[in-house]
PDB file of C-alpha atoms in Angstrom:
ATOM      1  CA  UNK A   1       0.000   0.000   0.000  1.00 56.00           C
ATOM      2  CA  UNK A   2       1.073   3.190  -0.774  1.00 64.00           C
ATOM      3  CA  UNK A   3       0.809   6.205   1.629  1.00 61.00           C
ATOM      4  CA  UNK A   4      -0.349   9.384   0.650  1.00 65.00           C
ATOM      5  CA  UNK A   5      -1.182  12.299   2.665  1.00 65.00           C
ATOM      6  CA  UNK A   6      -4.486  10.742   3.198  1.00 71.00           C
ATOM      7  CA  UNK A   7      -3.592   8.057   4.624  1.00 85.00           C
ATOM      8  CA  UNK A   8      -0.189   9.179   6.797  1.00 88.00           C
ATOM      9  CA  UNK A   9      -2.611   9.580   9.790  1.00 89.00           C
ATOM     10  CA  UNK A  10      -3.517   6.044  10.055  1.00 91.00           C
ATOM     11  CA  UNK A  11      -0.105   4.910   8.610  1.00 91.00           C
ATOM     12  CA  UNK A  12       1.328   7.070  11.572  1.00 91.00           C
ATOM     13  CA  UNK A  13      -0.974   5.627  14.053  1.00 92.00           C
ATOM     14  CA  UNK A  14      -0.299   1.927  12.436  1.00 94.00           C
ATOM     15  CA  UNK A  15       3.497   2.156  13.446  1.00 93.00           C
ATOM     16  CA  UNK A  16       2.573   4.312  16.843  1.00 93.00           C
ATOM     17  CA  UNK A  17       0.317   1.300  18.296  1.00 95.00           C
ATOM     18  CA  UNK A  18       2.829  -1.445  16.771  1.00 96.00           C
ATOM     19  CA  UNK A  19       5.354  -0.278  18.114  1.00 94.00           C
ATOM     20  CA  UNK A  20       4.080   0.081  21.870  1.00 93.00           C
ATOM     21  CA  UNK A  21       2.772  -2.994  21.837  1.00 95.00           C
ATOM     22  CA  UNK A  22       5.615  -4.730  20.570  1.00 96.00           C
ATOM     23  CA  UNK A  23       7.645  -2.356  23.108  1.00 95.00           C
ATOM     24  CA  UNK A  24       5.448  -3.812  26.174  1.00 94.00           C
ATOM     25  CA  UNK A  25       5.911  -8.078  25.078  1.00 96.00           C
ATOM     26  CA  UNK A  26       9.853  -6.400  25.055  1.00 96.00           C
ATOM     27  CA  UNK A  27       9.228  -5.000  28.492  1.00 96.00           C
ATOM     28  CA  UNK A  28       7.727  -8.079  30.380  1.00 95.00           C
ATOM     29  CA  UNK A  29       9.526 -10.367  28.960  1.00 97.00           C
ATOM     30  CA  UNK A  30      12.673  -8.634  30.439  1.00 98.00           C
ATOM     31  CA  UNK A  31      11.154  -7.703  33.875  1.00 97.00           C
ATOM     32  CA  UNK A  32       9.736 -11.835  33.727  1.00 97.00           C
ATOM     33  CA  UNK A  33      13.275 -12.508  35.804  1.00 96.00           C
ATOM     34  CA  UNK A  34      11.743 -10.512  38.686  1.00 97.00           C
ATOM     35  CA  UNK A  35       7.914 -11.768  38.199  1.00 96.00           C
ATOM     36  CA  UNK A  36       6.981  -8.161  37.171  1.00 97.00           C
ATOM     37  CA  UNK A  37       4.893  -6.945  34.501  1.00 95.00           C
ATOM     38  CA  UNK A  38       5.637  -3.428  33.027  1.00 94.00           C
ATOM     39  CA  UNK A  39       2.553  -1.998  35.527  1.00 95.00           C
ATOM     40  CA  UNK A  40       3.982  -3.594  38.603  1.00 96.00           C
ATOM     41  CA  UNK A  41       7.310  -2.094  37.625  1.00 96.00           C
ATOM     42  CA  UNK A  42       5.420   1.651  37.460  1.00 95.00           C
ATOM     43  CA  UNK A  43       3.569   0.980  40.645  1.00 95.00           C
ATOM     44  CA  UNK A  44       6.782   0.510  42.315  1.00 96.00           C
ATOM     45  CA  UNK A  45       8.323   3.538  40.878  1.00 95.00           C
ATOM     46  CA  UNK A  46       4.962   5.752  41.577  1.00 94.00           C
ATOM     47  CA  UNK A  47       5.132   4.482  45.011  1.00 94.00           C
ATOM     48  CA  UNK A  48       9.312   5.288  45.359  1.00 94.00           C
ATOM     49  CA  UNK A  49       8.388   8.705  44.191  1.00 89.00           C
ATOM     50  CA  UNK A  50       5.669   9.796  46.424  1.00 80.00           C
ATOM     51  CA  UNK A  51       5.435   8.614  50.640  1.00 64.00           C
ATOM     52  CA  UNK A  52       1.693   7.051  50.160  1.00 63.00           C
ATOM     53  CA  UNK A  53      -0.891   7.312  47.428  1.00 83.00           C
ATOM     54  CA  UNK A  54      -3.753   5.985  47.199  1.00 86.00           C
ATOM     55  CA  UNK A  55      -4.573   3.128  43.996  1.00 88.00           C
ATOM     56  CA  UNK A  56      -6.927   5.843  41.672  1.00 88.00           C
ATOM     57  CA  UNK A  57      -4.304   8.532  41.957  1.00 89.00           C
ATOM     58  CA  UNK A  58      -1.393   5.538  40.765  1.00 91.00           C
ATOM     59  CA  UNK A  59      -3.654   4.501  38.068  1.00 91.00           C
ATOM     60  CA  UNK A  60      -4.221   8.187  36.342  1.00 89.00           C
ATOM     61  CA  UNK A  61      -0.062   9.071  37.325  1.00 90.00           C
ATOM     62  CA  UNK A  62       0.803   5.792  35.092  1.00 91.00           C
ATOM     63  CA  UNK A  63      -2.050   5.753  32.747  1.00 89.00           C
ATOM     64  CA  UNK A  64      -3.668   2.869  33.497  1.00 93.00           C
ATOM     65  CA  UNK A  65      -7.620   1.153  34.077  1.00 91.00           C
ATOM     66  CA  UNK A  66      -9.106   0.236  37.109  1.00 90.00           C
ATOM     67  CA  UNK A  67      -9.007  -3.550  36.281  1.00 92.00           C
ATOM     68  CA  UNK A  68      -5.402  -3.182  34.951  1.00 92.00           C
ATOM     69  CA  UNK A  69      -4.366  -1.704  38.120  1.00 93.00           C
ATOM     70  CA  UNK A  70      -6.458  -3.487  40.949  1.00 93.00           C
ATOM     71  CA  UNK A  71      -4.745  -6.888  38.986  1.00 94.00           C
ATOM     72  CA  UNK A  72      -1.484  -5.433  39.266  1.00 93.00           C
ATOM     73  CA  UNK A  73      -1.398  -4.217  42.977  1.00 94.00           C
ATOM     74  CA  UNK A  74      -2.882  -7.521  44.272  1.00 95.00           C
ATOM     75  CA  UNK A  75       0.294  -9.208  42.595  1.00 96.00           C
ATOM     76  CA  UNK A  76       2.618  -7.247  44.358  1.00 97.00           C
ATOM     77  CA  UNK A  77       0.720  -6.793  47.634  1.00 96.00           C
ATOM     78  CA  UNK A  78       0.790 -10.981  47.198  1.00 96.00           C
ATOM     79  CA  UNK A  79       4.636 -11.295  46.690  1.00 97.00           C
ATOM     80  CA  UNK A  80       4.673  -8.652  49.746  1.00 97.00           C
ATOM     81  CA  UNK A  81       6.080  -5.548  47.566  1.00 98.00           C
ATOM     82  CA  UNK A  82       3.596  -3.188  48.773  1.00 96.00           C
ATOM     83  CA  UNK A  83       1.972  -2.534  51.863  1.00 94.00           C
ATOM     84  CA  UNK A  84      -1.494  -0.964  52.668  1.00 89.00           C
ATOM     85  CA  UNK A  85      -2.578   1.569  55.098  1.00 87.00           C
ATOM     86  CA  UNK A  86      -6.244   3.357  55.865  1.00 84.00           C
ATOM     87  CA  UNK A  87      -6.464   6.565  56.504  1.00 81.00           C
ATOM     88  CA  UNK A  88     -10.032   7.874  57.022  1.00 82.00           C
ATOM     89  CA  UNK A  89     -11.895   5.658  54.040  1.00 81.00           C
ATOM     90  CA  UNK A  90      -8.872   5.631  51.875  1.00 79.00           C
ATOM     91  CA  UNK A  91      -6.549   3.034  51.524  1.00 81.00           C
ATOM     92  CA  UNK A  92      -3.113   4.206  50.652  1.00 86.00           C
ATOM     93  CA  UNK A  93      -0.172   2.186  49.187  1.00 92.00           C
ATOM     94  CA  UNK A  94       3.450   1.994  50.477  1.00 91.00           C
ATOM     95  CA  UNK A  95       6.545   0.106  49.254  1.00 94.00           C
ATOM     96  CA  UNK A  96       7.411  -2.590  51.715  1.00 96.00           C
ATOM     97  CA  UNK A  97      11.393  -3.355  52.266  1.00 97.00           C
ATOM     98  CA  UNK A  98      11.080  -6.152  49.827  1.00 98.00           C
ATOM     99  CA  UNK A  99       9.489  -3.890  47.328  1.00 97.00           C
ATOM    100  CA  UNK A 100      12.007  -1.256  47.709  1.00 96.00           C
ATOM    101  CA  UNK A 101      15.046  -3.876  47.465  1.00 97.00           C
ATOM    102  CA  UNK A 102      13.319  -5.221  44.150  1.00 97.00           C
ATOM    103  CA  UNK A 103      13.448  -1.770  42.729  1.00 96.00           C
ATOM    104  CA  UNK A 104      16.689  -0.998  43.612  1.00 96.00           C
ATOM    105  CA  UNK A 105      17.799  -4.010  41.759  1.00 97.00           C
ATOM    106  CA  UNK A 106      15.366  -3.766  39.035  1.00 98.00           C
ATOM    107  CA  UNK A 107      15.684   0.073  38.090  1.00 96.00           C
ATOM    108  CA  UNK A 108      19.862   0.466  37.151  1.00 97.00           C
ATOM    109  CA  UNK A 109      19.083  -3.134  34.824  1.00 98.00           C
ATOM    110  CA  UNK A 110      15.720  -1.686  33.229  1.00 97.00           C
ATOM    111  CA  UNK A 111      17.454   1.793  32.143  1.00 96.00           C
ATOM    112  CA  UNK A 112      19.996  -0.036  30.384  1.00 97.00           C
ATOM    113  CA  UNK A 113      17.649  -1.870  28.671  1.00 97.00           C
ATOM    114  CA  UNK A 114      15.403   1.332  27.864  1.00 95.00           C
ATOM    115  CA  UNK A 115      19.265   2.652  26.593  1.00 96.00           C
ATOM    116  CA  UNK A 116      19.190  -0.516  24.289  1.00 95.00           C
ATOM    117  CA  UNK A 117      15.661  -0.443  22.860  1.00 92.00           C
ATOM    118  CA  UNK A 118      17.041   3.593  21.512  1.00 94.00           C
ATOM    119  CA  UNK A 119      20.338   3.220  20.345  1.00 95.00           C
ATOM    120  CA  UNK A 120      19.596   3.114  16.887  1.00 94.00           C
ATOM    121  CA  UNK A 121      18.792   6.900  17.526  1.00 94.00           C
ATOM    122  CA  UNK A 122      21.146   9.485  18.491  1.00 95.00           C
ATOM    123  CA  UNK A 123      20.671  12.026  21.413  1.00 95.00           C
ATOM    124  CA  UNK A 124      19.131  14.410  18.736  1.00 97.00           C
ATOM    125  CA  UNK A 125      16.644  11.928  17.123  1.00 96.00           C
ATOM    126  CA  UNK A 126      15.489  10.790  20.672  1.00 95.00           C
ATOM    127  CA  UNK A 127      14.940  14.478  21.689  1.00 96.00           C
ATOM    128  CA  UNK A 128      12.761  15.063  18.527  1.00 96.00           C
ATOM    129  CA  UNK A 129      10.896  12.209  19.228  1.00 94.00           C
ATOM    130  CA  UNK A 130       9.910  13.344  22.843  1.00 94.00           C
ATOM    131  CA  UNK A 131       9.089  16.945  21.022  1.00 94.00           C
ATOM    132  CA  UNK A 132       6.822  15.671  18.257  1.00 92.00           C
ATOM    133  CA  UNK A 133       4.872  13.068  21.078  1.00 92.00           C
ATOM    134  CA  UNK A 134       4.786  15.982  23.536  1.00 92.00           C
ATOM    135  CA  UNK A 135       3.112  18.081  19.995  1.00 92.00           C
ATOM    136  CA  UNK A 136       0.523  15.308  19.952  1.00 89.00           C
ATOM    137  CA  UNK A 137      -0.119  14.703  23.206  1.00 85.00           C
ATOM    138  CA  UNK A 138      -0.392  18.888  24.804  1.00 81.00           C
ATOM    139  CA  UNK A 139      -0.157  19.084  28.839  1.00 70.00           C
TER     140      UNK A 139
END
């Protein structure tokens, strides 16, 4: 198929959605050594970031569902990563030892392997990239 200008919207979305789902089957299957899925992995950084927080406010920081989330936070309150605490009618999330020990561990080996999945583009390329996403996608 050729694309015209027509078609360069869907073409653009085409390789937009490919890629990021071929980026997150790239992304569990390297955090698989740890038994963490790319959303586990964000929970624990959310939760690194910030002292408690509560499971909506993680889900809209990381861009995630309600089922996608409650799934992922019962995995890692399971395996004893996270903790949970009520305040008033709000349960709020902490990082347990465990889960902070994981993340120490997991984070250095996870950058290098976000350093691998872009070093077919230089410093430049990767800074356009971020520009014409951030043009799409307006705070």
């Amino acid at each position: 198929m050729t694309t015209t200008t027509e078609t360069y919207p869907m073409a653009c979305w085409h390789t937009i959605a490919t890629y990021h789902n071929q980026q997150i089957k790239r992304v569990n299957a390297f955090l698989k050594h740890w038994d963490l899925s790319h959303t586990n992995l964000e929970v624990l950084r959310c939760l690194h970031t910030t002292s408690c927080t509560s499971q909506k406010e993680i889900a809209e920081r990381i861009q995630v569902t309600d089922g996608t989330i409650s799934h992922g936070i019962k995995r890692l309150f399971d395996r004893q990563l996270i903790t949970r605490q009520r305040k008033w009618k709000t349960n709020y999330l902490l990082l347990t030892e465990k889960g902070t020990a994981i993340l120490q561990e997991v984070v250095p080996a996870y950058e290098r392997f976000q350093q691998e999945q872009f070093a077919a583009l230089t410093a430049r390329q990767q800074e356009e990239l971020i520009r014409f996403f951030d043009k799409l996608n307006p705070a």
